[in-house]
CSV table of C-alpha atoms and ligand atoms in Angstrom, one decimal:
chain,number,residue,atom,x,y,z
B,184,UNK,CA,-5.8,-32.7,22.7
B,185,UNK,CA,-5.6,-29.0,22.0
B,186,UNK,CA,-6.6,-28.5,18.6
B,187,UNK,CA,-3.2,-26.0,16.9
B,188,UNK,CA,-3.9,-22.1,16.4
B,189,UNK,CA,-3.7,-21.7,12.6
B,190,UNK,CA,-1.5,-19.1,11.2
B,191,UNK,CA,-2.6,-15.5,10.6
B,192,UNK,CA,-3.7,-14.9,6.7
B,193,UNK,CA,-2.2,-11.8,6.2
B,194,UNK,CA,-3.0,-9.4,2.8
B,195,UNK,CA,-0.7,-6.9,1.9
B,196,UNK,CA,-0.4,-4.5,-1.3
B,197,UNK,CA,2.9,-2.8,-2.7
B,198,UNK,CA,4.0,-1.3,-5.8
B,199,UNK,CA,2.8,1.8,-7.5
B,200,UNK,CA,0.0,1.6,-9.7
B,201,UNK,CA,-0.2,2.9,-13.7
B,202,UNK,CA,-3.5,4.6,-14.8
B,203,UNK,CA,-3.2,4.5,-18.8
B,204,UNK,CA,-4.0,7.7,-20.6
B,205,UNK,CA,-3.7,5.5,-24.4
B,206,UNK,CA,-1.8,2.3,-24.8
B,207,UNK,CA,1.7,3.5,-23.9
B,208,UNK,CA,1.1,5.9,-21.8
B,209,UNK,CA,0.4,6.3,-17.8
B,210,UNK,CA,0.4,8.3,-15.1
B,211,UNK,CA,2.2,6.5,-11.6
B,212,UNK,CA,4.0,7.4,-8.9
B,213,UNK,CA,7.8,6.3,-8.1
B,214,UNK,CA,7.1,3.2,-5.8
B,215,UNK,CA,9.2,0.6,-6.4
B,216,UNK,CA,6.7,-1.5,-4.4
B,217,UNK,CA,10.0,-2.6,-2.2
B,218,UNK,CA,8.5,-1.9,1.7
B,219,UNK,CA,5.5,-4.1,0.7
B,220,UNK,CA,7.3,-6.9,-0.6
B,221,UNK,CA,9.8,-7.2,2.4
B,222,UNK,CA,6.6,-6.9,4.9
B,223,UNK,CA,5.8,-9.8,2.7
B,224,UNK,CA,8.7,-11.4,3.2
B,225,UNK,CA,9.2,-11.3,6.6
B,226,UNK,CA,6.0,-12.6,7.8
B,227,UNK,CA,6.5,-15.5,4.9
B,228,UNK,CA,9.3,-15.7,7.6
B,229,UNK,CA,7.0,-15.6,10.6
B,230,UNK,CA,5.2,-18.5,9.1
B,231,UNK,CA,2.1,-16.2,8.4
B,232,UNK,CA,-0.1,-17.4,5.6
B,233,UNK,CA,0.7,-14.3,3.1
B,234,UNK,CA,-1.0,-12.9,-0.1
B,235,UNK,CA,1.1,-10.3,-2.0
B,236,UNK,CA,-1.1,-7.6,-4.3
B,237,UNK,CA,1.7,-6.4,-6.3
B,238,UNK,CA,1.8,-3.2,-8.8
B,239,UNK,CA,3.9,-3.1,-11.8
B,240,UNK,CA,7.4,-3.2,-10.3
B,241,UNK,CA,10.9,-4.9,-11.1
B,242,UNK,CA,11.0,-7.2,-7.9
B,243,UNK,CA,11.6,-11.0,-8.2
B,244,UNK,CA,8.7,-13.3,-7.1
B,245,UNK,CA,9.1,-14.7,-3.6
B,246,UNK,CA,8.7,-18.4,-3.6
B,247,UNK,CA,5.7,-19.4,-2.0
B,248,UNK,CA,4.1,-16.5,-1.9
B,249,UNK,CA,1.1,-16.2,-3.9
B,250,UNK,CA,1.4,-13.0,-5.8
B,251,UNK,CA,-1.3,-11.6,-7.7
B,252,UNK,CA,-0.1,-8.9,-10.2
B,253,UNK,CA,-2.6,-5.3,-10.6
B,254,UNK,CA,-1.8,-2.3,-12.6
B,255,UNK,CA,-4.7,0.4,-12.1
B,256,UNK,CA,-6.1,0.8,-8.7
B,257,UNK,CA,-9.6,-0.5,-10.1
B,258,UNK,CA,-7.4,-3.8,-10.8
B,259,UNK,CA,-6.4,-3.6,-7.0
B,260,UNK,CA,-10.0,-2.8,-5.7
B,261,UNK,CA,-11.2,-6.1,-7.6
B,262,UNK,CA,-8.6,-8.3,-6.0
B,263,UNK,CA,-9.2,-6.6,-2.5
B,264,UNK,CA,-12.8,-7.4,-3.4
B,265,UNK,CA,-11.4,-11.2,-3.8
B,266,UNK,CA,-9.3,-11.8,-0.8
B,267,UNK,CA,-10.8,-9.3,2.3
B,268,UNK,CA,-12.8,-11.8,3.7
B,269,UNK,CA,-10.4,-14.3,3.6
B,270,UNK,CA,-7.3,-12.0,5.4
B,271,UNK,CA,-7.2,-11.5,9.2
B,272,UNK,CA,-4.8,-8.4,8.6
B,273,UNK,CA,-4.7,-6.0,5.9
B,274,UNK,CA,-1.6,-4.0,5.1
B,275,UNK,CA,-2.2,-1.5,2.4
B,276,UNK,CA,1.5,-0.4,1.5
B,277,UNK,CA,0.3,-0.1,-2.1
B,278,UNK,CA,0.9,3.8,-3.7
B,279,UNK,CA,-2.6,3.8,-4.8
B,280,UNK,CA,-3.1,6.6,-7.8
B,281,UNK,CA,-5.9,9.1,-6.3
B,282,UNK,CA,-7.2,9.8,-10.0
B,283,UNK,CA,-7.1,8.4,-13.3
B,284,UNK,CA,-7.8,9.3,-16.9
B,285,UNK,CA,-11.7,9.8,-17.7
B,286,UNK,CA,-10.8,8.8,-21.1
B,287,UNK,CA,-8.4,6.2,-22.0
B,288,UNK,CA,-7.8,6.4,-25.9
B,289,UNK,CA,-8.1,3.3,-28.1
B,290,UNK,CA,-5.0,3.8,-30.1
B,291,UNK,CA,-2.1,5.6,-29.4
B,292,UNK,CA,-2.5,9.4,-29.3
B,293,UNK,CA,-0.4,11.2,-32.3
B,294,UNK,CA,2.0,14.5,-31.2
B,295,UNK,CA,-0.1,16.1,-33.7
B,296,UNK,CA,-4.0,15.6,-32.5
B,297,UNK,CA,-4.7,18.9,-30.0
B,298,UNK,CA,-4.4,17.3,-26.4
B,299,UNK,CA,-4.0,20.9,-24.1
B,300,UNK,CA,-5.3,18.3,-21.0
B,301,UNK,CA,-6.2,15.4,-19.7
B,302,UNK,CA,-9.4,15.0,-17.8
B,303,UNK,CA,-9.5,13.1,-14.5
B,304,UNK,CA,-11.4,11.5,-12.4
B,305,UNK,CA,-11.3,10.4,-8.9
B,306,UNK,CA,-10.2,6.9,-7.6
B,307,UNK,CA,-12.1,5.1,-4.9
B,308,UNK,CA,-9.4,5.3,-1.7
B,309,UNK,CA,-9.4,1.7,-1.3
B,310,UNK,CA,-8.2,1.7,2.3
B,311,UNK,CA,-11.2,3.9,3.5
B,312,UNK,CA,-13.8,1.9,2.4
B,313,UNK,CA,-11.8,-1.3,3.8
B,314,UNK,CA,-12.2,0.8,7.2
B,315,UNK,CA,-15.6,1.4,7.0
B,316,UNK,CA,-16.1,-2.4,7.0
B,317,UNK,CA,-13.0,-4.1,8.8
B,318,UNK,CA,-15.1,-5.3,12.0
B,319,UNK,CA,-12.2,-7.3,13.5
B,320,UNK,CA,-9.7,-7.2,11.0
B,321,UNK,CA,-6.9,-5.3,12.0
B,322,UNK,CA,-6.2,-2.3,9.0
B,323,UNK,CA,-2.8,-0.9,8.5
B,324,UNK,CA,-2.4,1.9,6.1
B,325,UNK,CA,0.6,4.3,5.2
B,326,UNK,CA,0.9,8.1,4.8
B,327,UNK,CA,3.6,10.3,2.7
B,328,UNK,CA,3.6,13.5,3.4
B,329,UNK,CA,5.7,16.5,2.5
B,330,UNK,CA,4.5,18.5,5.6
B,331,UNK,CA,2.8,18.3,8.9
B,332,UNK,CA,3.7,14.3,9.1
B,333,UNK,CA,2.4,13.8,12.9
B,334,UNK,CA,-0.5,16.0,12.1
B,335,UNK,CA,-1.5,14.8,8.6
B,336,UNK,CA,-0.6,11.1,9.3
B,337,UNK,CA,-2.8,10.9,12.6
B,338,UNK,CA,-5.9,12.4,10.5
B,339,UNK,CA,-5.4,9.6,8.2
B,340,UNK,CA,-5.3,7.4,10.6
B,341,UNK,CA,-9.0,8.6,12.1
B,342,UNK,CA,-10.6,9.3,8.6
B,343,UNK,CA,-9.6,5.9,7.7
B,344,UNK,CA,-10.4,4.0,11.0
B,345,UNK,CA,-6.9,2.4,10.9
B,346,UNK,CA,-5.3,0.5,13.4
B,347,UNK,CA,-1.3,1.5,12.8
B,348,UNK,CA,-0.5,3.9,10.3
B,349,UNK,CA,3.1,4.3,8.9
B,350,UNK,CA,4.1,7.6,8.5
B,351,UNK,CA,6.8,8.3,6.2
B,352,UNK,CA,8.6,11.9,5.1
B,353,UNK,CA,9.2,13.0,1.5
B,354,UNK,CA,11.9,15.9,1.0
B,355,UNK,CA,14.3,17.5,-1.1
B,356,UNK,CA,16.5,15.3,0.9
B,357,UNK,CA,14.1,11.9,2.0
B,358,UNK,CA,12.9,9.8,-0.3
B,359,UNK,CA,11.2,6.8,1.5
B,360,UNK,CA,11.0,5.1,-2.2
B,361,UNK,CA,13.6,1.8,-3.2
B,362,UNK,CA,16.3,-0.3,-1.1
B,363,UNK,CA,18.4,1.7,1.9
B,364,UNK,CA,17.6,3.5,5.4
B,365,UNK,CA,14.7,4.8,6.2
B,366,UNK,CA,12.5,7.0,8.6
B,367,UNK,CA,9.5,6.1,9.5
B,368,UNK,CA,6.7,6.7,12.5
B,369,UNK,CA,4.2,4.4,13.9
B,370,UNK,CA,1.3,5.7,15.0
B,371,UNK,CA,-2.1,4.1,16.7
B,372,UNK,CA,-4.5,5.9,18.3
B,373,UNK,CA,-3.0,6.3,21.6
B,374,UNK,CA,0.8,6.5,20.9
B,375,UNK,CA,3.4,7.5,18.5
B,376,UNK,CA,7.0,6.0,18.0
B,377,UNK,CA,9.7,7.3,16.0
B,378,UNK,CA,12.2,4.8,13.9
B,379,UNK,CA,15.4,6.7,12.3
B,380,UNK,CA,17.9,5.8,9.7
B,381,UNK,CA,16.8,1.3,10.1
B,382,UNK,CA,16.7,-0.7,7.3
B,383,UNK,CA,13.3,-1.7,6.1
B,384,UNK,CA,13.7,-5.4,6.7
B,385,UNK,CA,13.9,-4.3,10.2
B,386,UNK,CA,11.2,-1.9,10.0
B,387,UNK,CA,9.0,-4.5,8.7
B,388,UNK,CA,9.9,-7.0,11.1
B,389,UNK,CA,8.9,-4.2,13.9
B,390,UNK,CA,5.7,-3.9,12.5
B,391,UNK,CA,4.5,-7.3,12.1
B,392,UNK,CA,5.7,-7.6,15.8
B,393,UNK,CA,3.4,-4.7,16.8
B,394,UNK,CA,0.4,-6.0,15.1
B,395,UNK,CA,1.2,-9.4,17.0
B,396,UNK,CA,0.7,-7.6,19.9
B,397,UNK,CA,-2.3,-5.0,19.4
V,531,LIG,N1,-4.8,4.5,-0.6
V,531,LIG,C1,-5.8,3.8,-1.1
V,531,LIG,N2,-6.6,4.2,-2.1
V,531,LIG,C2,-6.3,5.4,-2.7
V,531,LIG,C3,-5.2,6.2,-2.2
V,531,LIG,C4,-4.5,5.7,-1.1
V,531,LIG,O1,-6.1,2.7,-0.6
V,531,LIG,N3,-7.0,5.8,-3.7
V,531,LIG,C5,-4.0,4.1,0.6
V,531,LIG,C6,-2.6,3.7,0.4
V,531,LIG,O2,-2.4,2.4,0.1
V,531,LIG,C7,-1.9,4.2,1.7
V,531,LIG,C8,-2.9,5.2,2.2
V,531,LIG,O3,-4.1,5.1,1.5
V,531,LIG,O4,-1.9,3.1,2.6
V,531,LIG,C9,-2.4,6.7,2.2
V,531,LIG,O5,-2.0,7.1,1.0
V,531,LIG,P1,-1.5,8.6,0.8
V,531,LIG,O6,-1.2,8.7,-0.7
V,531,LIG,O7,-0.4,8.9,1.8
V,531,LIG,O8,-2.7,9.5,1.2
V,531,LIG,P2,-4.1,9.8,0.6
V,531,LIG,O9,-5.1,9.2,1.5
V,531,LIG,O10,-4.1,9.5,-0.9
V,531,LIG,O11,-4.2,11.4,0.8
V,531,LIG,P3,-3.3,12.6,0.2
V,531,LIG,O12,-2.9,12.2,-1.2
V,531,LIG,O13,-4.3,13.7,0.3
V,531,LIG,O14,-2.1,12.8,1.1
């Protein structure tokens, strides 16, 4: 008898992350973590074994999903470190903090202790260095960009050695963060296609379709 295919174990990250400058106090980004938690979702849905790395967000746990909760992106780096070897595809939908506070202060910082700046450091991009070591993994990462999308999002996708990177406007007028429409590319290394004004449960129902396929 033919022995059955086991599902895919699939990895994906959502949610902004918080990079604490004293106890109360962060710096983050306005991700609502909501595109990574429908990917999530969906290929719960597709019957896809599915691990959610979640960021500090307001979204309700999906039931049997296992859910591991980061705040920093050193938090996230450890539980990459933690489930890479076990994912067959990685989907980093995570916005990952690029720098966070040299110094983060033991007690709460008073209005009246001098503080003209805040000195910061660099974060580890987390999706590069999965890149450099993916071997047969497939590696899908996202880009925001507020110009040159095509341009900017298909360097990323190079400098990161990605398989499908989802390229995503920010404007005056677009903001791909929260619940509603959105516009998105996909982009591999040989072609590029263009989804306008679809919900994101479709749009992550289209990308888990094109992974299936690359
Ligand atoms: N990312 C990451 N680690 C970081 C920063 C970003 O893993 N320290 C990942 C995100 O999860 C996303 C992708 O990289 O999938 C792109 O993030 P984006 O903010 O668009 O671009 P950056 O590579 O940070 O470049 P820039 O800020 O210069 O546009």
């Amino acid at each position: 008898m033919k022995a059955k295919k086991s599902a895919l174990n699939v990895l994906i990250t959502a949610g902004p992350t918080q990079e604490f400058i004293d106890p109360v106090r962060f710096i983050s980004n306005s991700s609502t973590g909501t595109f990574g938690w429908l990917l999530a979702k969906t290929a719960k849905q597709l019957k896809y074994n599915v691990v959610l790395l979640l960021g500090p967000s307001n979204l309700k746990p999906i039931p049997e999903i296992k859910t591991v909760n980061f705040i920093s992106a050193l938090d996230l780096k450890k539980q990459m470190d933690v489930y890479f070897n076990w994912a067959d595809w990685i989907i980093c939908a995570a916005a990952v903090g690029d720098f966070r506070p040299v110094i983060r202060a033991k007690n709460k910082i008073k209005k009246n202790q001098p503080m003209e700046q805040i000195k910061l450091r660099p974060n580890l991009d987390i999706l590069k260095a999965l890149g450099k070591k993916k071997k047969n993994k497939i590696l899908v990462g996202f880009a925001l960009e507020s110009h040159d999308l095509l341009k900017n999002a298909k360097a990323k996708l190079k400098a990161k050695n990605l398989d499908l990177i989802v390229a995503n406007q920010i404007s005056s007028d677009k903001n791909p963060f929260g619940l509603g429409l959105t516009s998105a590319y996909l982009i591999d290394s040989e072609n590029f296609k263009q989804y306008n004004n679809v919900s994101k449960a479709k749009l992550a129902r289209i990308i888990l379709d094109r992974l299936s396929s690359l």
